[in-house]
Amino acid sequence: MRHLATGLLATGLVMAAASPAMADGQATLEAQSDQGNVTMNVRWAGENLLRMDFPDQSQTGFMLLRDGKGYLVSQVQGQTMVMDMAKLKGMAENMGGGEIETLAGQQASQVDALEATGDSESIAGLEGDVYRLQWTDKNGTAHDDELVLSDDPQVLELMSAFHDYQRSMTGESDPIATTLEERGLGMLRFGDRFRLAELNDASPAPEIFELPEDAKTFEDMMRSAISE
């Protein structure tokens, strides 16, 4: 469970940026983390609904953002379980092992510089500008990454949805996201960590953002296990 928790947290934090306006859309993302390569199908609606599915890892379940809270919905021993992602983070921290501390330390503490290189790159049919990003993580380690950024409105919507999810897990904004928000830019690529593969403005079916009615919480399953 600890490795599942940290892996999902890493996936959820792999990219984030923000924009004040939101509509509907769907996207396919390709991401890399210490847990390996991940393909994500992302659907969002309005300002506070986001769902992430993992077609190559169906056993993982899906992530959901609604009402300002992030959830993981998965199957555990044949039972649908809903976990609050903020509580999942706390559980993983309590389990120890240093994985969460390592992950947290790799998150951005500050942006030192963001400069356009003058080059451009086409990703998912969208033309973006190449930037050099210099930033420092919470461990004090300096990083130098290449980003491809765009001011396309739908890219900004997607990044805004991810930033909302990131905040629901960590309780704080991301400095890189804030910098991009101030410049009105969203990400098409972040080094080799993240790349947008597909993007469209189709509206998802409203029911996909509902939490399962018959699901148990992690606390329910723990109480049930203790009572047996």
PDB file of C-alpha atoms in Angstrom:
ATOM      1  CA  MET A   1       0.000   0.000   0.000  1.00  0.00           C
ATOM      2  CA  ARG A   2       2.852   2.404   0.783  1.00  0.00           C
ATOM      3  CA  HIS A   3       4.300   2.035  -2.722  1.00  0.00           C
ATOM      4  CA  LEU A   4       0.851   2.521  -4.270  1.00  0.00           C
ATOM      5  CA  ALA A   5       0.323   5.673  -2.220  1.00  0.00           C
ATOM      6  CA  THR A   6       3.649   7.247  -3.116  1.00  0.00           C
ATOM      7  CA  GLY A   7       3.344   6.238  -6.773  1.00  0.00           C
ATOM      8  CA  LEU A   8      -0.052   7.876  -7.116  1.00  0.00           C
ATOM      9  CA  LEU A   9       1.130  10.997  -5.353  1.00  0.00           C
ATOM     10  CA  ALA A  10       4.080  11.233  -7.723  1.00  0.00           C
ATOM     11  CA  THR A  11       1.772  10.885 -10.716  1.00  0.00           C
ATOM     12  CA  GLY A  12      -0.541  13.544  -9.421  1.00  0.00           C
ATOM     13  CA  LEU A  13       2.332  15.975  -8.859  1.00  0.00           C
ATOM     14  CA  VAL A  14       4.153  15.432 -12.124  1.00  0.00           C
ATOM     15  CA  MET A  15       2.885  18.675 -13.644  1.00  0.00           C
ATOM     16  CA  ALA A  16       0.787  21.665 -12.607  1.00  0.00           C
ATOM     17  CA  ALA A  17       0.009  25.173 -13.849  1.00  0.00           C
ATOM     18  CA  ALA A  18      -2.947  27.467 -13.448  1.00  0.00           C
ATOM     19  CA  SER A  19      -5.520  29.638 -15.210  1.00  0.00           C
ATOM     20  CA  PRO A  20      -8.621  31.390 -13.867  1.00  0.00           C
ATOM     21  CA  ALA A  21     -11.034  30.278 -16.618  1.00  0.00           C
ATOM     22  CA  MET A  22     -12.257  26.725 -17.066  1.00  0.00           C
ATOM     23  CA  ALA A  23     -14.461  24.941 -19.605  1.00  0.00           C
ATOM     24  CA  ASP A  24     -14.617  21.228 -20.590  1.00  0.00           C
ATOM     25  CA  GLY A  25     -12.122  18.983 -22.297  1.00  0.00           C
ATOM     26  CA  GLN A  26     -10.286  15.697 -22.593  1.00  0.00           C
ATOM     27  CA  ALA A  27      -6.592  14.903 -22.968  1.00  0.00           C
ATOM     28  CA  THR A  28      -4.076  12.081 -23.061  1.00  0.00           C
ATOM     29  CA  LEU A  29      -0.816  12.667 -21.222  1.00  0.00           C
ATOM     30  CA  GLU A  30       2.432  10.743 -21.109  1.00  0.00           C
ATOM     31  CA  ALA A  31       4.411  11.118 -17.909  1.00  0.00           C
ATOM     32  CA  GLN A  32       7.509   9.698 -16.269  1.00  0.00           C
ATOM     33  CA  SER A  33       8.338   9.392 -12.588  1.00  0.00           C
ATOM     34  CA  ASP A  34      10.471   7.226 -10.345  1.00  0.00           C
ATOM     35  CA  GLN A  35       7.629   4.697 -10.519  1.00  0.00           C
ATOM     36  CA  GLY A  36       7.959   4.384 -14.319  1.00  0.00           C
ATOM     37  CA  ASN A  37       6.128   5.535 -17.431  1.00  0.00           C
ATOM     38  CA  VAL A  38       2.452   6.440 -17.044  1.00  0.00           C
ATOM     39  CA  THR A  39      -0.241   7.179 -19.622  1.00  0.00           C
ATOM     40  CA  MET A  40      -3.123   9.240 -18.257  1.00  0.00           C
ATOM     41  CA  ASN A  41      -6.525   9.908 -19.783  1.00  0.00           C
ATOM     42  CA  VAL A  42      -7.753  13.170 -18.290  1.00  0.00           C
ATOM     43  CA  ARG A  43     -11.285  14.580 -18.449  1.00  0.00           C
ATOM     44  CA  TRP A  44     -12.450  17.801 -16.842  1.00  0.00           C
ATOM     45  CA  ALA A  45     -15.574  19.965 -16.639  1.00  0.00           C
ATOM     46  CA  GLY A  46     -16.027  23.448 -15.271  1.00  0.00           C
ATOM     47  CA  GLU A  47     -13.829  24.782 -12.511  1.00  0.00           C
ATOM     48  CA  ASN A  48     -13.761  21.912 -10.047  1.00  0.00           C
ATOM     49  CA  LEU A  49     -14.232  18.537 -11.742  1.00  0.00           C
ATOM     50  CA  LEU A  50     -11.330  16.397 -12.935  1.00  0.00           C
ATOM     51  CA  ARG A  51     -10.925  12.673 -13.520  1.00  0.00           C
ATOM     52  CA  MET A  52      -7.688  10.825 -14.339  1.00  0.00           C
ATOM     53  CA  ASP A  53      -7.718   7.222 -15.604  1.00  0.00           C
ATOM     54  CA  PHE A  54      -4.670   5.016 -16.189  1.00  0.00           C
ATOM     55  CA  PRO A  55      -5.350   2.653 -19.144  1.00  0.00           C
ATOM     56  CA  ASP A  56      -2.086   0.735 -18.717  1.00  0.00           C
ATOM     57  CA  GLN A  57      -2.622   0.280 -14.976  1.00  0.00           C
ATOM     58  CA  SER A  58      -6.324  -0.489 -14.617  1.00  0.00           C
ATOM     59  CA  GLN A  59      -5.734  -2.004 -11.179  1.00  0.00           C
ATOM     60  CA  THR A  60      -4.819   1.470  -9.941  1.00  0.00           C
ATOM     61  CA  GLY A  61      -8.393   2.719 -10.349  1.00  0.00           C
ATOM     62  CA  PHE A  62      -8.897   6.408 -11.064  1.00  0.00           C
ATOM     63  CA  MET A  63      -8.295   9.783  -9.450  1.00  0.00           C
ATOM     64  CA  LEU A  64     -11.101  12.282  -9.014  1.00  0.00           C
ATOM     65  CA  LEU A  65     -11.256  15.951  -8.057  1.00  0.00           C
ATOM     66  CA  ARG A  66     -14.605  17.332  -6.953  1.00  0.00           C
ATOM     67  CA  ASP A  67     -15.767  19.866  -4.356  1.00  0.00           C
ATOM     68  CA  GLY A  68     -12.172  20.923  -3.808  1.00  0.00           C
ATOM     69  CA  LYS A  69     -11.038  17.467  -2.648  1.00  0.00           C
ATOM     70  CA  GLY A  70      -8.963  14.802  -4.380  1.00  0.00           C
ATOM     71  CA  TYR A  71      -9.915  11.118  -4.245  1.00  0.00           C
ATOM     72  CA  LEU A  72      -8.538   7.765  -5.320  1.00  0.00           C
ATOM     73  CA  VAL A  73     -11.218   5.228  -6.331  1.00  0.00           C
ATOM     74  CA  SER A  74      -9.953   1.645  -6.585  1.00  0.00           C
ATOM     75  CA  GLN A  75     -10.861  -2.010  -6.092  1.00  0.00           C
ATOM     76  CA  VAL A  76      -9.448  -3.745  -3.002  1.00  0.00           C
ATOM     77  CA  GLN A  77     -10.316  -7.404  -2.494  1.00  0.00           C
ATOM     78  CA  GLY A  78     -13.405  -7.052  -4.663  1.00  0.00           C
ATOM     79  CA  GLN A  79     -14.698  -3.994  -2.795  1.00  0.00           C
ATOM     80  CA  THR A  80     -14.838  -0.477  -4.227  1.00  0.00           C
ATOM     81  CA  MET A  81     -12.835   1.849  -2.001  1.00  0.00           C
ATOM     82  CA  VAL A  82     -12.676   5.659  -1.992  1.00  0.00           C
ATOM     83  CA  MET A  83      -9.672   7.290  -0.397  1.00  0.00           C
ATOM     84  CA  ASP A  84      -9.206  10.976   0.331  1.00  0.00           C
ATOM     85  CA  MET A  85      -5.849  11.830  -1.269  1.00  0.00           C
ATOM     86  CA  ALA A  86      -4.864  14.195   1.540  1.00  0.00           C
ATOM     87  CA  LYS A  87      -5.471  11.356   4.027  1.00  0.00           C
ATOM     88  CA  LEU A  88      -3.618   8.951   1.728  1.00  0.00           C
ATOM     89  CA  LYS A  89      -0.620  11.262   1.841  1.00  0.00           C
ATOM     90  CA  GLY A  90      -0.809  11.341   5.633  1.00  0.00           C
ATOM     91  CA  MET A  91      -1.089   7.549   5.786  1.00  0.00           C
ATOM     92  CA  ALA A  92       1.974   7.120   3.583  1.00  0.00           C
ATOM     93  CA  GLU A  93       3.903   9.567   5.767  1.00  0.00           C
ATOM     94  CA  ASN A  94       2.942   7.631   8.907  1.00  0.00           C
ATOM     95  CA  MET A  95       4.104   4.383   7.302  1.00  0.00           C
ATOM     96  CA  GLY A  96       7.570   5.906   7.054  1.00  0.00           C
ATOM     97  CA  GLY A  97      10.313   4.534   4.830  1.00  0.00           C
ATOM     98  CA  GLY A  98      11.327   7.979   3.622  1.00  0.00           C
ATOM     99  CA  GLU A  99       9.498   7.728   0.283  1.00  0.00           C
ATOM    100  CA  ILE A 100       7.058  10.585   0.928  1.00  0.00           C
ATOM    101  CA  GLU A 101       9.845  12.721   2.393  1.00  0.00           C
ATOM    102  CA  THR A 102      11.913  12.101  -0.736  1.00  0.00           C
ATOM    103  CA  LEU A 103       8.982  12.974  -2.988  1.00  0.00           C
ATOM    104  CA  ALA A 104       8.162  16.131  -1.044  1.00  0.00           C
ATOM    105  CA  GLY A 105      11.794  17.216  -1.179  1.00  0.00           C
ATOM    106  CA  GLN A 106      11.752  16.956  -4.972  1.00  0.00           C
ATOM    107  CA  GLN A 107       8.919  19.478  -5.290  1.00  0.00           C
ATOM    108  CA  ALA A 108       9.717  23.041  -6.301  1.00  0.00           C
ATOM    109  CA  SER A 109      10.550  25.560  -3.618  1.00  0.00           C
ATOM    110  CA  GLN A 110      11.214  28.501  -5.939  1.00  0.00           C
ATOM    111  CA  VAL A 111      11.628  29.499  -9.573  1.00  0.00           C
ATOM    112  CA  ASP A 112      14.984  31.102 -10.242  1.00  0.00           C
ATOM    113  CA  ALA A 113      14.562  31.934 -13.949  1.00  0.00           C
ATOM    114  CA  LEU A 114      12.244  31.258 -16.890  1.00  0.00           C
ATOM    115  CA  GLU A 115      13.553  32.419 -20.253  1.00  0.00           C
ATOM    116  CA  ALA A 116      12.470  31.816 -23.846  1.00  0.00           C
ATOM    117  CA  THR A 117      15.170  30.245 -26.017  1.00  0.00           C
ATOM    118  CA  GLY A 118      13.734  31.509 -29.293  1.00  0.00           C
ATOM    119  CA  ASP A 119      13.052  27.954 -30.506  1.00  0.00           C
ATOM    120  CA  SER A 120       9.626  26.399 -31.099  1.00  0.00           C
ATOM    121  CA  GLU A 121       8.290  22.853 -31.014  1.00  0.00           C
ATOM    122  CA  SER A 122       5.061  21.235 -32.202  1.00  0.00           C
ATOM    123  CA  ILE A 123       3.390  18.888 -29.697  1.00  0.00           C
ATOM    124  CA  ALA A 124      -0.039  17.244 -30.083  1.00  0.00           C
ATOM    125  CA  GLY A 125      -0.711  19.484 -33.064  1.00  0.00           C
ATOM    126  CA  LEU A 126      -0.024  22.662 -31.078  1.00  0.00           C
ATOM    127  CA  GLU A 127       2.870  25.045 -31.653  1.00  0.00           C
ATOM    128  CA  GLY A 128       4.716  25.978 -28.479  1.00  0.00           C
ATOM    129  CA  ASP A 129       7.725  28.034 -27.506  1.00  0.00           C
ATOM    130  CA  VAL A 130      10.759  26.417 -25.890  1.00  0.00           C
ATOM    131  CA  TYR A 131      11.802  27.843 -22.524  1.00  0.00           C
ATOM    132  CA  ARG A 132      14.643  27.196 -20.133  1.00  0.00           C
ATOM    133  CA  LEU A 133      13.461  26.829 -16.540  1.00  0.00           C
ATOM    134  CA  GLN A 134      15.835  27.082 -13.599  1.00  0.00           C
ATOM    135  CA  TRP A 135      14.347  26.130 -10.247  1.00  0.00           C
ATOM    136  CA  THR A 136      15.277  24.920  -6.773  1.00  0.00           C
ATOM    137  CA  ASP A 137      13.562  22.050  -4.967  1.00  0.00           C
ATOM    138  CA  LYS A 138      12.721  21.835  -1.267  1.00  0.00           C
ATOM    139  CA  ASN A 139      15.953  19.949  -0.608  1.00  0.00           C
ATOM    140  CA  GLY A 140      17.906  22.926  -1.955  1.00  0.00           C
ATOM    141  CA  THR A 141      18.955  21.149  -5.164  1.00  0.00           C
ATOM    142  CA  ALA A 142      19.107  23.317  -8.307  1.00  0.00           C
ATOM    143  CA  HIS A 143      17.468  22.101 -11.546  1.00  0.00           C
ATOM    144  CA  ASP A 144      17.690  23.221 -15.162  1.00  0.00           C
ATOM    145  CA  ASP A 145      14.891  21.951 -17.420  1.00  0.00           C
ATOM    146  CA  GLU A 146      13.569  22.561 -20.906  1.00  0.00           C
ATOM    147  CA  LEU A 147       9.853  23.352 -21.165  1.00  0.00           C
ATOM    148  CA  VAL A 148       7.558  23.810 -24.140  1.00  0.00           C
ATOM    149  CA  LEU A 149       4.854  26.340 -23.287  1.00  0.00           C
ATOM    150  CA  SER A 150       1.727  27.624 -24.993  1.00  0.00           C
ATOM    151  CA  ASP A 151      -0.950  30.232 -24.346  1.00  0.00           C
ATOM    152  CA  ASP A 152      -3.617  28.039 -25.971  1.00  0.00           C
ATOM    153  CA  PRO A 153      -6.789  28.441 -23.818  1.00  0.00           C
ATOM    154  CA  GLN A 154      -7.468  24.716 -23.610  1.00  0.00           C
ATOM    155  CA  VAL A 155      -3.915  23.959 -22.496  1.00  0.00           C
ATOM    156  CA  LEU A 156      -4.387  26.540 -19.753  1.00  0.00           C
ATOM    157  CA  GLU A 157      -7.636  24.827 -18.703  1.00  0.00           C
ATOM    158  CA  LEU A 158      -5.939  21.450 -18.466  1.00  0.00           C
ATOM    159  CA  MET A 159      -3.051  22.831 -16.434  1.00  0.00           C
ATOM    160  CA  SER A 160      -5.461  24.659 -14.137  1.00  0.00           C
ATOM    161  CA  ALA A 161      -7.310  21.423 -13.418  1.00  0.00           C
ATOM    162  CA  PHE A 162      -4.037  19.689 -12.545  1.00  0.00           C
ATOM    163  CA  HIS A 163      -2.980  22.525 -10.298  1.00  0.00           C
ATOM    164  CA  ASP A 164      -6.270  22.269  -8.410  1.00  0.00           C
ATOM    165  CA  TYR A 165      -5.655  18.554  -7.893  1.00  0.00           C
ATOM    166  CA  GLN A 166      -2.089  19.171  -6.741  1.00  0.00           C
ATOM    167  CA  ARG A 167      -3.316  21.705  -4.178  1.00  0.00           C
ATOM    168  CA  SER A 168      -5.956  19.257  -2.923  1.00  0.00           C
ATOM    169  CA  MET A 169      -3.148  16.813  -2.084  1.00  0.00           C
ATOM    170  CA  THR A 170      -0.461  19.129  -0.730  1.00  0.00           C
ATOM    171  CA  GLY A 171      -2.442  22.083   0.599  1.00  0.00           C
ATOM    172  CA  GLU A 172      -0.123  24.541  -1.134  1.00  0.00           C
ATOM    173  CA  SER A 173       0.453  26.111  -4.534  1.00  0.00           C
ATOM    174  CA  ASP A 174       3.357  25.152  -6.769  1.00  0.00           C
ATOM    175  CA  PRO A 175       5.899  27.937  -7.516  1.00  0.00           C
ATOM    176  CA  ILE A 176       6.333  26.771 -11.132  1.00  0.00           C
ATOM    177  CA  ALA A 177       2.559  26.790 -11.612  1.00  0.00           C
ATOM    178  CA  THR A 178       2.301  30.264 -10.127  1.00  0.00           C
ATOM    179  CA  THR A 179       5.023  31.596 -12.421  1.00  0.00           C
ATOM    180  CA  LEU A 180       3.300  30.178 -15.500  1.00  0.00           C
ATOM    181  CA  GLU A 181      -0.043  31.580 -14.339  1.00  0.00           C
ATOM    182  CA  GLU A 182       1.453  35.040 -14.071  1.00  0.00           C
ATOM    183  CA  ARG A 183       2.677  34.755 -17.671  1.00  0.00           C
ATOM    184  CA  GLY A 184      -0.521  33.217 -19.030  1.00  0.00           C
ATOM    185  CA  LEU A 185       1.243  30.026 -20.155  1.00  0.00           C
ATOM    186  CA  GLY A 186       0.527  26.309 -19.934  1.00  0.00           C
ATOM    187  CA  MET A 187       2.728  23.257 -20.464  1.00  0.00           C
ATOM    188  CA  LEU A 188       2.972  21.066 -23.536  1.00  0.00           C
ATOM    189  CA  ARG A 189       6.147  19.405 -22.313  1.00  0.00           C
ATOM    190  CA  PHE A 190       8.269  19.450 -19.144  1.00  0.00           C
ATOM    191  CA  GLY A 191      11.663  17.983 -20.021  1.00  0.00           C
ATOM    192  CA  ASP A 192      11.162  14.237 -20.355  1.00  0.00           C
ATOM    193  CA  ARG A 193       8.830  14.114 -17.320  1.00  0.00           C
ATOM    194  CA  PHE A 194       5.622  15.065 -19.071  1.00  0.00           C
ATOM    195  CA  ARG A 195       4.254  15.446 -22.595  1.00  0.00           C
ATOM    196  CA  LEU A 196       0.800  16.216 -23.940  1.00  0.00           C
ATOM    197  CA  ALA A 197      -0.181  13.529 -26.479  1.00  0.00           C
ATOM    198  CA  GLU A 198      -3.780  14.470 -27.393  1.00  0.00           C
ATOM    199  CA  LEU A 199      -6.179  17.306 -26.564  1.00  0.00           C
ATOM    200  CA  ASN A 200      -9.793  18.061 -27.517  1.00  0.00           C
ATOM    201  CA  ASP A 201     -12.733  20.117 -26.243  1.00  0.00           C
ATOM    202  CA  ALA A 202     -15.318  17.312 -26.011  1.00  0.00           C
ATOM    203  CA  SER A 203     -17.486  17.553 -22.881  1.00  0.00           C
ATOM    204  CA  PRO A 204     -17.276  14.443 -20.671  1.00  0.00           C
ATOM    205  CA  ALA A 205     -20.429  12.695 -19.451  1.00  0.00           C
ATOM    206  CA  PRO A 206     -21.389  14.224 -16.060  1.00  0.00           C
ATOM    207  CA  GLU A 207     -21.763  10.841 -14.355  1.00  0.00           C
ATOM    208  CA  ILE A 208     -18.043  10.034 -14.627  1.00  0.00           C
ATOM    209  CA  PHE A 209     -17.361  12.618 -11.913  1.00  0.00           C
ATOM    210  CA  GLU A 210     -19.644  10.930  -9.365  1.00  0.00           C
ATOM    211  CA  LEU A 211     -18.242   8.989  -6.440  1.00  0.00           C
ATOM    212  CA  PRO A 212     -19.518   5.372  -6.292  1.00  0.00           C
ATOM    213  CA  GLU A 213     -22.487   5.088  -3.956  1.00  0.00           C
ATOM    214  CA  ASP A 214     -21.580   1.614  -2.672  1.00  0.00           C
ATOM    215  CA  ALA A 215     -17.941   2.421  -1.948  1.00  0.00           C
ATOM    216  CA  LYS A 216     -16.237   2.096   1.413  1.00  0.00           C
ATOM    217  CA  THR A 217     -13.655   4.466   2.801  1.00  0.00           C
ATOM    218  CA  PHE A 218     -10.237   3.259   3.880  1.00  0.00           C
ATOM    219  CA  GLU A 219     -11.319   3.810   7.484  1.00  0.00           C
ATOM    220  CA  ASP A 220     -14.355   1.545   6.919  1.00  0.00           C
ATOM    221  CA  MET A 221     -12.156  -1.244   5.587  1.00  0.00           C
ATOM    222  CA  MET A 222      -9.684  -0.895   8.461  1.00  0.00           C
ATOM    223  CA  ARG A 223     -12.496  -1.087  11.046  1.00  0.00           C
ATOM    224  CA  SER A 224     -13.924  -4.133   9.262  1.00  0.00           C
ATOM    225  CA  ALA A 225     -10.535  -5.860   9.221  1.00  0.00           C
ATOM    226  CA  ILE A 226      -9.979  -5.177  12.932  1.00  0.00           C
ATOM    227  CA  SER A 227     -13.404  -6.522  13.881  1.00  0.00           C
ATOM    228  CA  GLU A 228     -12.869  -9.830  12.051  1.00  0.00           C
TER     229      GLU A 228
END
